[in-house]
Amino acid sequence: MRLATWNVNSIRSRLDRVAAFLDRQDIDVLALQETKCRDDQFPFERFEELGYEVAHLGVNQWNGVAIASRVGLADVELAFPNQPGFDKDAGESLLSTPVVESRALGATCGGVRVWSLYVPNGRALDDPHYTYKLEWLAALRDNAAAWLAAEPEAKIALVGDWNIAPTDDDVWSVSFFEGKTHTSQPERDAFTAVLDTGFADVMRPFAPGPGVYTYWDYTQLRFPRKEGMRIDFVLASPALAATATDALVDREERKGKGASDHAPVITEFALPADLS
């Protein structure tokens, strides 16, 4: 199975690029984030023409997650249990009954439970969205632990834009990000807590060391200057991670006119014939 994740930064703006990417990279399952459209605006027909089933969750021009699969799509969930929410009109505090945003979508594809995740950005260390981000990650961690406790051999992939650079190797400049989100210790601890449940960062064994990035800001010529961050991940359960055979960042998709500010992360798994 070739599984990819991509913060596409508007599916309607980049549909042709996504279609070409699916063909060029021979992708079986693609998780998308920041589709930026409602369900009724999502281009389901184009994906179906390409041989993919699609599940999408989007309620407005913000956020939005999807899973496209040509190896089956079943048991779709529109949020993980107890997923925190946030109300953009809440001011400086979380509400007791916040709105659950379109940030998590789960489906079983070819025997693998795939979660397309768009972790809240956090905005700033003193912003209420930062608290929201940490609560969101804590709830995800609790679910990850529960899933593995219930079924240790389950093949699960937690994929998407995590909005966290978990180590200094994952940013182009440590000093540039000092005092900002994405690299703060609480965020890194929250990411590590998910790994501590048993999930593995599939990319690192195949692409170790600094300079492996998945995101480059549009400003300041960040991409040609190689000033990026690694914030998009495929975290695999132990049973799935054991089958990983390759992982890479497709930097070609960050090039040219109309590119997203993220590049896709592609992983390959050698699954048993009865699964893939």
PDB file of C-alpha atoms in Angstrom:
ATOM      1  CA  MET A   1       0.000   0.000   0.000  1.00  0.00           C
ATOM      2  CA  ARG A   2       1.223   3.462  -0.933  1.00  0.00           C
ATOM      3  CA  LEU A   3      -0.246   5.891   1.588  1.00  0.00           C
ATOM      4  CA  ALA A   4       0.208   9.638   1.286  1.00  0.00           C
ATOM      5  CA  THR A   5      -0.814  12.654   3.324  1.00  0.00           C
ATOM      6  CA  TRP A   6      -0.977  16.201   1.994  1.00  0.00           C
ATOM      7  CA  ASN A   7      -2.129  19.526   3.341  1.00  0.00           C
ATOM      8  CA  VAL A   8      -3.395  20.679  -0.024  1.00  0.00           C
ATOM      9  CA  ASN A   9      -4.417  24.210   1.056  1.00  0.00           C
ATOM     10  CA  SER A  10      -7.677  24.187  -0.995  1.00  0.00           C
ATOM     11  CA  ILE A  11      -8.685  21.135  -3.001  1.00  0.00           C
ATOM     12  CA  ARG A  12     -10.645  23.192  -5.518  1.00  0.00           C
ATOM     13  CA  SER A  13      -7.600  25.329  -6.306  1.00  0.00           C
ATOM     14  CA  ARG A  14      -5.292  22.345  -6.671  1.00  0.00           C
ATOM     15  CA  LEU A  15      -7.501  19.563  -8.003  1.00  0.00           C
ATOM     16  CA  ASP A  16      -5.492  19.105 -11.201  1.00  0.00           C
ATOM     17  CA  ARG A  17      -2.254  18.891  -9.232  1.00  0.00           C
ATOM     18  CA  VAL A  18      -3.747  16.319  -6.879  1.00  0.00           C
ATOM     19  CA  ALA A  19      -5.062  14.216  -9.770  1.00  0.00           C
ATOM     20  CA  ALA A  20      -1.673  14.277 -11.481  1.00  0.00           C
ATOM     21  CA  PHE A  21       0.069  13.426  -8.205  1.00  0.00           C
ATOM     22  CA  LEU A  22      -2.142  10.379  -7.630  1.00  0.00           C
ATOM     23  CA  ASP A  23      -1.232   9.047 -11.052  1.00  0.00           C
ATOM     24  CA  ARG A  24       2.463   9.960 -10.960  1.00  0.00           C
ATOM     25  CA  GLN A  25       3.079   8.446  -7.542  1.00  0.00           C
ATOM     26  CA  ASP A  26       0.646   5.512  -7.908  1.00  0.00           C
ATOM     27  CA  ILE A  27      -1.056   6.325  -4.614  1.00  0.00           C
ATOM     28  CA  ASP A  28      -3.508   3.852  -3.051  1.00  0.00           C
ATOM     29  CA  VAL A  29      -4.736   6.027  -0.194  1.00  0.00           C
ATOM     30  CA  LEU A  30      -4.458   9.812   0.090  1.00  0.00           C
ATOM     31  CA  ALA A  31      -5.310  11.758   3.232  1.00  0.00           C
ATOM     32  CA  LEU A  32      -5.954  15.451   2.637  1.00  0.00           C
ATOM     33  CA  GLN A  33      -6.055  18.402   5.007  1.00  0.00           C
ATOM     34  CA  GLU A  34      -7.207  21.987   4.578  1.00  0.00           C
ATOM     35  CA  THR A  35      -9.580  21.118   1.772  1.00  0.00           C
ATOM     36  CA  LYS A  36     -11.267  24.473   2.507  1.00  0.00           C
ATOM     37  CA  CYS A  37     -14.710  23.590   1.228  1.00  0.00           C
ATOM     38  CA  ARG A  38     -18.087  22.271   2.293  1.00  0.00           C
ATOM     39  CA  ASP A  39     -19.051  18.692   1.536  1.00  0.00           C
ATOM     40  CA  ASP A  40     -21.312  19.832  -1.305  1.00  0.00           C
ATOM     41  CA  GLN A  41     -18.376  21.690  -2.884  1.00  0.00           C
ATOM     42  CA  PHE A  42     -15.910  18.808  -2.812  1.00  0.00           C
ATOM     43  CA  PRO A  43     -15.036  17.407  -6.294  1.00  0.00           C
ATOM     44  CA  PHE A  44     -16.127  13.823  -5.626  1.00  0.00           C
ATOM     45  CA  GLU A  45     -16.770  13.078  -9.307  1.00  0.00           C
ATOM     46  CA  ARG A  46     -13.175  13.793 -10.347  1.00  0.00           C
ATOM     47  CA  PHE A  47     -11.845  11.353  -7.772  1.00  0.00           C
ATOM     48  CA  GLU A  48     -14.395   8.733  -8.757  1.00  0.00           C
ATOM     49  CA  GLU A  49     -13.286   9.075 -12.387  1.00  0.00           C
ATOM     50  CA  LEU A  50      -9.766   8.276 -11.191  1.00  0.00           C
ATOM     51  CA  GLY A  51     -10.970   5.175  -9.362  1.00  0.00           C
ATOM     52  CA  TYR A  52     -11.084   6.496  -5.808  1.00  0.00           C
ATOM     53  CA  GLU A  53     -13.781   6.430  -3.163  1.00  0.00           C
ATOM     54  CA  VAL A  54     -13.764   9.549  -1.020  1.00  0.00           C
ATOM     55  CA  ALA A  55     -14.908  10.527   2.450  1.00  0.00           C
ATOM     56  CA  HIS A  56     -14.829  14.245   3.199  1.00  0.00           C
ATOM     57  CA  LEU A  57     -15.634  16.434   6.170  1.00  0.00           C
ATOM     58  CA  GLY A  58     -15.949  20.173   5.627  1.00  0.00           C
ATOM     59  CA  VAL A  59     -18.441  22.759   6.805  1.00  0.00           C
ATOM     60  CA  ASN A  60     -17.041  26.064   5.489  1.00  0.00           C
ATOM     61  CA  GLN A  61     -14.001  27.614   3.801  1.00  0.00           C
ATOM     62  CA  TRP A  62     -11.734  26.686   6.718  1.00  0.00           C
ATOM     63  CA  ASN A  63     -10.108  23.406   7.728  1.00  0.00           C
ATOM     64  CA  GLY A  64     -11.579  20.322   6.036  1.00  0.00           C
ATOM     65  CA  VAL A  65     -10.204  16.764   5.869  1.00  0.00           C
ATOM     66  CA  ALA A  66     -10.646  13.933   3.398  1.00  0.00           C
ATOM     67  CA  ILE A  67      -9.548  10.386   2.597  1.00  0.00           C
ATOM     68  CA  ALA A  68      -9.419   9.085  -0.973  1.00  0.00           C
ATOM     69  CA  SER A  69      -8.906   5.344  -1.429  1.00  0.00           C
ATOM     70  CA  ARG A  70      -8.789   2.869  -4.298  1.00  0.00           C
ATOM     71  CA  VAL A  71      -8.453  -0.097  -1.915  1.00  0.00           C
ATOM     72  CA  GLY A  72     -11.763   0.276  -0.094  1.00  0.00           C
ATOM     73  CA  LEU A  73     -13.319   2.820   2.220  1.00  0.00           C
ATOM     74  CA  ALA A  74     -15.368   1.644   5.190  1.00  0.00           C
ATOM     75  CA  ASP A  75     -16.418   2.523   8.734  1.00  0.00           C
ATOM     76  CA  VAL A  76     -16.089   6.279   8.275  1.00  0.00           C
ATOM     77  CA  GLU A  77     -15.925   8.393  11.443  1.00  0.00           C
ATOM     78  CA  LEU A  78     -16.253  12.177  11.352  1.00  0.00           C
ATOM     79  CA  ALA A  79     -14.313  12.774  14.568  1.00  0.00           C
ATOM     80  CA  PHE A  80     -12.418  10.728  17.118  1.00  0.00           C
ATOM     81  CA  PRO A  81     -14.146  10.088  20.457  1.00  0.00           C
ATOM     82  CA  ASN A  82     -14.189  13.102  22.788  1.00  0.00           C
ATOM     83  CA  GLN A  83     -12.525  15.310  20.190  1.00  0.00           C
ATOM     84  CA  PRO A  84     -12.291  18.819  21.650  1.00  0.00           C
ATOM     85  CA  GLY A  85     -13.800  21.753  19.839  1.00  0.00           C
ATOM     86  CA  PHE A  86     -13.369  25.487  19.770  1.00  0.00           C
ATOM     87  CA  ASP A  87     -15.746  28.331  19.079  1.00  0.00           C
ATOM     88  CA  LYS A  88     -14.126  31.148  17.082  1.00  0.00           C
ATOM     89  CA  ASP A  89     -16.461  33.570  18.875  1.00  0.00           C
ATOM     90  CA  ALA A  90     -15.479  32.373  22.328  1.00  0.00           C
ATOM     91  CA  GLY A  91     -13.107  35.238  22.988  1.00  0.00           C
ATOM     92  CA  GLU A  92     -10.292  34.348  25.327  1.00  0.00           C
ATOM     93  CA  SER A  93     -11.693  31.172  26.820  1.00  0.00           C
ATOM     94  CA  LEU A  94     -12.848  27.776  25.669  1.00  0.00           C
ATOM     95  CA  LEU A  95     -16.559  27.185  25.854  1.00  0.00           C
ATOM     96  CA  SER A  96     -18.123  24.358  27.824  1.00  0.00           C
ATOM     97  CA  THR A  97     -19.947  23.344  24.641  1.00  0.00           C
ATOM     98  CA  PRO A  98     -17.486  24.254  21.875  1.00  0.00           C
ATOM     99  CA  VAL A  99     -17.946  23.578  18.189  1.00  0.00           C
ATOM    100  CA  VAL A 100     -16.105  20.469  16.953  1.00  0.00           C
ATOM    101  CA  GLU A 101     -14.232  21.561  13.833  1.00  0.00           C
ATOM    102  CA  SER A 102     -13.627  19.519  10.681  1.00  0.00           C
ATOM    103  CA  ARG A 103     -10.170  18.346  11.693  1.00  0.00           C
ATOM    104  CA  ALA A 104     -10.315  14.548  11.971  1.00  0.00           C
ATOM    105  CA  LEU A 105     -11.703  11.859   9.684  1.00  0.00           C
ATOM    106  CA  GLY A 106     -11.223   8.121  10.020  1.00  0.00           C
ATOM    107  CA  ALA A 107     -11.818   5.266   7.568  1.00  0.00           C
ATOM    108  CA  THR A 108     -10.637   1.716   7.022  1.00  0.00           C
ATOM    109  CA  CYS A 109      -8.783   1.326   3.727  1.00  0.00           C
ATOM    110  CA  GLY A 110      -7.371  -2.006   2.612  1.00  0.00           C
ATOM    111  CA  GLY A 111      -7.230  -3.287   6.182  1.00  0.00           C
ATOM    112  CA  VAL A 112      -5.588  -0.161   7.591  1.00  0.00           C
ATOM    113  CA  ARG A 113      -7.415   2.269   9.840  1.00  0.00           C
ATOM    114  CA  VAL A 114      -6.449   5.686   8.478  1.00  0.00           C
ATOM    115  CA  TRP A 115      -7.032   8.958  10.304  1.00  0.00           C
ATOM    116  CA  SER A 116      -6.620  12.190   8.344  1.00  0.00           C
ATOM    117  CA  LEU A 117      -5.738  14.803  10.963  1.00  0.00           C
ATOM    118  CA  TYR A 118      -5.418  18.566  10.845  1.00  0.00           C
ATOM    119  CA  VAL A 119      -4.112  19.522  14.275  1.00  0.00           C
ATOM    120  CA  PRO A 120      -5.004  23.070  15.402  1.00  0.00           C
ATOM    121  CA  ASN A 121      -2.286  25.619  14.659  1.00  0.00           C
ATOM    122  CA  GLY A 122      -2.117  27.188  18.105  1.00  0.00           C
ATOM    123  CA  ARG A 123      -1.452  30.664  16.683  1.00  0.00           C
ATOM    124  CA  ALA A 124       0.613  31.988  19.624  1.00  0.00           C
ATOM    125  CA  LEU A 125       1.707  30.730  23.024  1.00  0.00           C
ATOM    126  CA  ASP A 126      -0.710  33.079  24.789  1.00  0.00           C
ATOM    127  CA  ASP A 127      -3.639  32.487  22.417  1.00  0.00           C
ATOM    128  CA  PRO A 128      -6.653  30.374  23.508  1.00  0.00           C
ATOM    129  CA  HIS A 129      -6.083  28.279  20.384  1.00  0.00           C
ATOM    130  CA  TYR A 130      -2.824  27.108  21.961  1.00  0.00           C
ATOM    131  CA  THR A 131      -4.721  25.637  24.912  1.00  0.00           C
ATOM    132  CA  TYR A 132      -7.190  24.158  22.455  1.00  0.00           C
ATOM    133  CA  LYS A 133      -4.311  22.584  20.505  1.00  0.00           C
ATOM    134  CA  LEU A 134      -2.854  20.907  23.586  1.00  0.00           C
ATOM    135  CA  GLU A 135      -6.267  19.624  24.683  1.00  0.00           C
ATOM    136  CA  TRP A 136      -6.915  18.304  21.163  1.00  0.00           C
ATOM    137  CA  LEU A 137      -3.598  16.440  21.147  1.00  0.00           C
ATOM    138  CA  ALA A 138      -4.200  15.031  24.631  1.00  0.00           C
ATOM    139  CA  ALA A 139      -7.546  13.617  23.509  1.00  0.00           C
ATOM    140  CA  LEU A 140      -5.935  12.121  20.418  1.00  0.00           C
ATOM    141  CA  ARG A 141      -3.238  10.560  22.579  1.00  0.00           C
ATOM    142  CA  ASP A 142      -5.863   8.991  24.842  1.00  0.00           C
ATOM    143  CA  ASN A 143      -7.629   7.496  21.839  1.00  0.00           C
ATOM    144  CA  ALA A 144      -4.386   6.215  20.335  1.00  0.00           C
ATOM    145  CA  ALA A 145      -3.564   4.430  23.585  1.00  0.00           C
ATOM    146  CA  ALA A 146      -7.076   2.994  23.856  1.00  0.00           C
ATOM    147  CA  TRP A 147      -7.059   1.694  20.278  1.00  0.00           C
ATOM    148  CA  LEU A 148      -3.804  -0.167  20.813  1.00  0.00           C
ATOM    149  CA  ALA A 149      -4.867  -1.476  24.205  1.00  0.00           C
ATOM    150  CA  ALA A 150      -8.038  -2.893  22.681  1.00  0.00           C
ATOM    151  CA  GLU A 151      -6.257  -4.383  19.662  1.00  0.00           C
ATOM    152  CA  PRO A 152      -2.435  -4.473  19.906  1.00  0.00           C
ATOM    153  CA  GLU A 153      -2.080  -5.887  16.376  1.00  0.00           C
ATOM    154  CA  ALA A 154      -4.300  -3.255  14.767  1.00  0.00           C
ATOM    155  CA  LYS A 155      -2.888  -1.535  11.707  1.00  0.00           C
ATOM    156  CA  ILE A 156      -3.547   2.174  12.288  1.00  0.00           C
ATOM    157  CA  ALA A 157      -2.103   5.252  10.586  1.00  0.00           C
ATOM    158  CA  LEU A 158      -2.412   8.688  12.195  1.00  0.00           C
ATOM    159  CA  VAL A 159      -1.504  11.000   9.338  1.00  0.00           C
ATOM    160  CA  GLY A 160      -1.692  14.649   8.455  1.00  0.00           C
ATOM    161  CA  ASP A 161      -0.587  18.144   9.348  1.00  0.00           C
ATOM    162  CA  TRP A 162       0.376  18.068  13.026  1.00  0.00           C
ATOM    163  CA  ASN A 163       1.531  21.696  13.206  1.00  0.00           C
ATOM    164  CA  ILE A 164       4.439  20.579  15.387  1.00  0.00           C
ATOM    165  CA  ALA A 165       8.140  20.293  14.617  1.00  0.00           C
ATOM    166  CA  PRO A 166       9.032  17.700  17.275  1.00  0.00           C
ATOM    167  CA  THR A 167      12.837  18.147  17.271  1.00  0.00           C
ATOM    168  CA  ASP A 168      15.356  20.843  16.427  1.00  0.00           C
ATOM    169  CA  ASP A 169      16.270  18.880  13.295  1.00  0.00           C
ATOM    170  CA  ASP A 170      12.730  19.537  12.036  1.00  0.00           C
ATOM    171  CA  VAL A 171      13.165  23.309  11.646  1.00  0.00           C
ATOM    172  CA  TRP A 172      15.543  25.383   9.545  1.00  0.00           C
ATOM    173  CA  SER A 173      16.363  27.714  12.432  1.00  0.00           C
ATOM    174  CA  VAL A 174      15.923  26.991  16.127  1.00  0.00           C
ATOM    175  CA  SER A 175      16.426  30.649  17.075  1.00  0.00           C
ATOM    176  CA  PHE A 176      13.818  31.851  14.548  1.00  0.00           C
ATOM    177  CA  PHE A 177      11.114  29.765  16.231  1.00  0.00           C
ATOM    178  CA  GLU A 178      12.078  30.534  19.820  1.00  0.00           C
ATOM    179  CA  GLY A 179       9.030  31.723  21.722  1.00  0.00           C
ATOM    180  CA  LYS A 180       6.655  30.684  18.952  1.00  0.00           C
ATOM    181  CA  THR A 181       4.233  27.843  18.392  1.00  0.00           C
ATOM    182  CA  HIS A 182       5.150  24.570  16.675  1.00  0.00           C
ATOM    183  CA  THR A 183       8.394  24.162  18.639  1.00  0.00           C
ATOM    184  CA  SER A 184       7.356  24.896  22.226  1.00  0.00           C
ATOM    185  CA  GLN A 185       8.102  22.199  24.783  1.00  0.00           C
ATOM    186  CA  PRO A 186       4.432  21.513  25.661  1.00  0.00           C
ATOM    187  CA  GLU A 187       3.661  20.921  21.968  1.00  0.00           C
ATOM    188  CA  ARG A 188       6.676  18.661  21.542  1.00  0.00           C
ATOM    189  CA  ASP A 189       5.736  16.786  24.701  1.00  0.00           C
ATOM    190  CA  ALA A 190       2.215  16.286  23.335  1.00  0.00           C
ATOM    191  CA  PHE A 191       3.632  14.831  20.124  1.00  0.00           C
ATOM    192  CA  THR A 192       5.993  12.570  22.061  1.00  0.00           C
ATOM    193  CA  ALA A 193       3.077  11.385  24.195  1.00  0.00           C
ATOM    194  CA  VAL A 194       1.417   9.986  21.060  1.00  0.00           C
ATOM    195  CA  LEU A 195       4.646   8.182  20.148  1.00  0.00           C
ATOM    196  CA  ASP A 196       4.866   6.830  23.687  1.00  0.00           C
ATOM    197  CA  THR A 197       1.615   4.924  23.159  1.00  0.00           C
ATOM    198  CA  GLY A 198       3.479   2.801  20.600  1.00  0.00           C
ATOM    199  CA  PHE A 199       3.057   4.713  17.345  1.00  0.00           C
ATOM    200  CA  ALA A 200       6.153   5.328  15.216  1.00  0.00           C
ATOM    201  CA  ASP A 201       7.239   8.168  12.951  1.00  0.00           C
ATOM    202  CA  VAL A 202       7.585   6.169   9.735  1.00  0.00           C
ATOM    203  CA  MET A 203       9.664   8.797   7.919  1.00  0.00           C
ATOM    204  CA  ARG A 204      12.705   8.952  10.158  1.00  0.00           C
ATOM    205  CA  PRO A 205      14.278   5.523   9.447  1.00  0.00           C
ATOM    206  CA  PHE A 206      14.258   6.349   5.723  1.00  0.00           C
ATOM    207  CA  ALA A 207      15.175  10.049   5.948  1.00  0.00           C
ATOM    208  CA  PRO A 208      17.247  10.762   9.074  1.00  0.00           C
ATOM    209  CA  GLY A 209      18.864  14.012  10.124  1.00  0.00           C
ATOM    210  CA  PRO A 210      18.124  17.708   9.499  1.00  0.00           C
ATOM    211  CA  GLY A 211      16.878  19.288   6.294  1.00  0.00           C
ATOM    212  CA  VAL A 212      13.901  16.983   5.697  1.00  0.00           C
ATOM    213  CA  TYR A 213      10.978  19.398   5.573  1.00  0.00           C
ATOM    214  CA  THR A 214       7.330  19.210   4.527  1.00  0.00           C
ATOM    215  CA  TYR A 215       6.308  22.868   4.825  1.00  0.00           C
ATOM    216  CA  TRP A 216       7.787  26.122   3.538  1.00  0.00           C
ATOM    217  CA  ASP A 217       6.097  29.477   4.061  1.00  0.00           C
ATOM    218  CA  TYR A 218       5.129  31.346   0.912  1.00  0.00           C
ATOM    219  CA  THR A 219       6.984  34.467   2.087  1.00  0.00           C
ATOM    220  CA  GLN A 220      10.674  35.367   2.163  1.00  0.00           C
ATOM    221  CA  LEU A 221      11.602  32.807  -0.526  1.00  0.00           C
ATOM    222  CA  ARG A 222      11.527  30.114   2.140  1.00  0.00           C
ATOM    223  CA  PHE A 223      11.341  27.224  -0.325  1.00  0.00           C
ATOM    224  CA  PRO A 224      14.290  28.069  -2.602  1.00  0.00           C
ATOM    225  CA  ARG A 225      16.289  29.026   0.485  1.00  0.00           C
ATOM    226  CA  LYS A 226      15.479  25.614   2.024  1.00  0.00           C
ATOM    227  CA  GLU A 227      13.999  27.253   5.111  1.00  0.00           C
ATOM    228  CA  GLY A 228      11.262  24.836   6.042  1.00  0.00           C
ATOM    229  CA  MET A 229       9.733  22.734   8.789  1.00  0.00           C
ATOM    230  CA  ARG A 230       8.780  19.086   9.111  1.00  0.00           C
ATOM    231  CA  ILE A 231       5.240  19.213  10.475  1.00  0.00           C
ATOM    232  CA  ASP A 232       3.435  16.587   8.362  1.00  0.00           C
ATOM    233  CA  PHE A 233       3.670  13.003   9.578  1.00  0.00           C
ATOM    234  CA  VAL A 234       2.610   9.421   9.148  1.00  0.00           C
ATOM    235  CA  LEU A 235       2.539   7.807  12.589  1.00  0.00           C
ATOM    236  CA  ALA A 236       1.981   4.063  12.366  1.00  0.00           C
ATOM    237  CA  SER A 237       0.902   1.543  14.982  1.00  0.00           C
ATOM    238  CA  PRO A 238       3.478  -1.157  15.795  1.00  0.00           C
ATOM    239  CA  ALA A 239       1.890  -3.755  13.516  1.00  0.00           C
ATOM    240  CA  LEU A 240       1.744  -1.307  10.603  1.00  0.00           C
ATOM    241  CA  ALA A 241       5.167   0.253  11.204  1.00  0.00           C
ATOM    242  CA  ALA A 242       6.706  -3.223  11.014  1.00  0.00           C
ATOM    243  CA  THR A 243       5.610  -3.435   7.363  1.00  0.00           C
ATOM    244  CA  ALA A 244       7.033  -0.053   6.255  1.00  0.00           C
ATOM    245  CA  THR A 245       9.384  -0.311   3.283  1.00  0.00           C
ATOM    246  CA  ASP A 246       9.855   3.318   2.224  1.00  0.00           C
ATOM    247  CA  ALA A 247       8.984   6.921   3.059  1.00  0.00           C
ATOM    248  CA  LEU A 248       9.715  10.202   1.321  1.00  0.00           C
ATOM    249  CA  VAL A 249       8.677  13.827   0.894  1.00  0.00           C
ATOM    250  CA  ASP A 250       7.617  14.705  -2.661  1.00  0.00           C
ATOM    251  CA  ARG A 251       9.259  18.136  -2.923  1.00  0.00           C
ATOM    252  CA  GLU A 252       8.232  18.396  -6.582  1.00  0.00           C
ATOM    253  CA  GLU A 253       4.710  19.267  -5.432  1.00  0.00           C
ATOM    254  CA  ARG A 254       6.009  22.371  -3.651  1.00  0.00           C
ATOM    255  CA  LYS A 255       7.400  23.697  -6.923  1.00  0.00           C
ATOM    256  CA  GLY A 256       5.789  25.666  -9.716  1.00  0.00           C
ATOM    257  CA  LYS A 257       2.710  27.799 -10.076  1.00  0.00           C
ATOM    258  CA  GLY A 258      -0.189  27.130  -7.743  1.00  0.00           C
ATOM    259  CA  ALA A 259       1.658  24.887  -5.297  1.00  0.00           C
ATOM    260  CA  SER A 260       0.478  24.285  -1.760  1.00  0.00           C
ATOM    261  CA  ASP A 261       2.836  25.460   0.970  1.00  0.00           C
ATOM    262  CA  HIS A 262       3.067  21.809   2.059  1.00  0.00           C
ATOM    263  CA  ALA A 263       4.548  18.862   0.171  1.00  0.00           C
ATOM    264  CA  PRO A 264       3.031  15.363   0.325  1.00  0.00           C
ATOM    265  CA  VAL A 265       4.527  12.697   2.562  1.00  0.00           C
ATOM    266  CA  ILE A 266       4.453   9.270   0.919  1.00  0.00           C
ATOM    267  CA  THR A 267       4.869   5.977   2.757  1.00  0.00           C
ATOM    268  CA  GLU A 268       4.883   2.422   1.472  1.00  0.00           C
ATOM    269  CA  PHE A 269       3.833  -0.670   3.391  1.00  0.00           C
ATOM    270  CA  ALA A 270       4.251  -4.317   2.426  1.00  0.00           C
ATOM    271  CA  LEU A 271       0.923  -5.590   3.688  1.00  0.00           C
ATOM    272  CA  PRO A 272      -0.247  -9.219   3.618  1.00  0.00           C
ATOM    273  CA  ALA A 273      -2.171 -10.105   0.472  1.00  0.00           C
ATOM    274  CA  ASP A 274      -5.433 -10.427   2.371  1.00  0.00           C
ATOM    275  CA  LEU A 275      -5.144  -6.807   3.543  1.00  0.00           C
ATOM    276  CA  SER A 276      -3.698  -4.780   0.668  1.00  0.00           C
TER     277      SER A 276
END
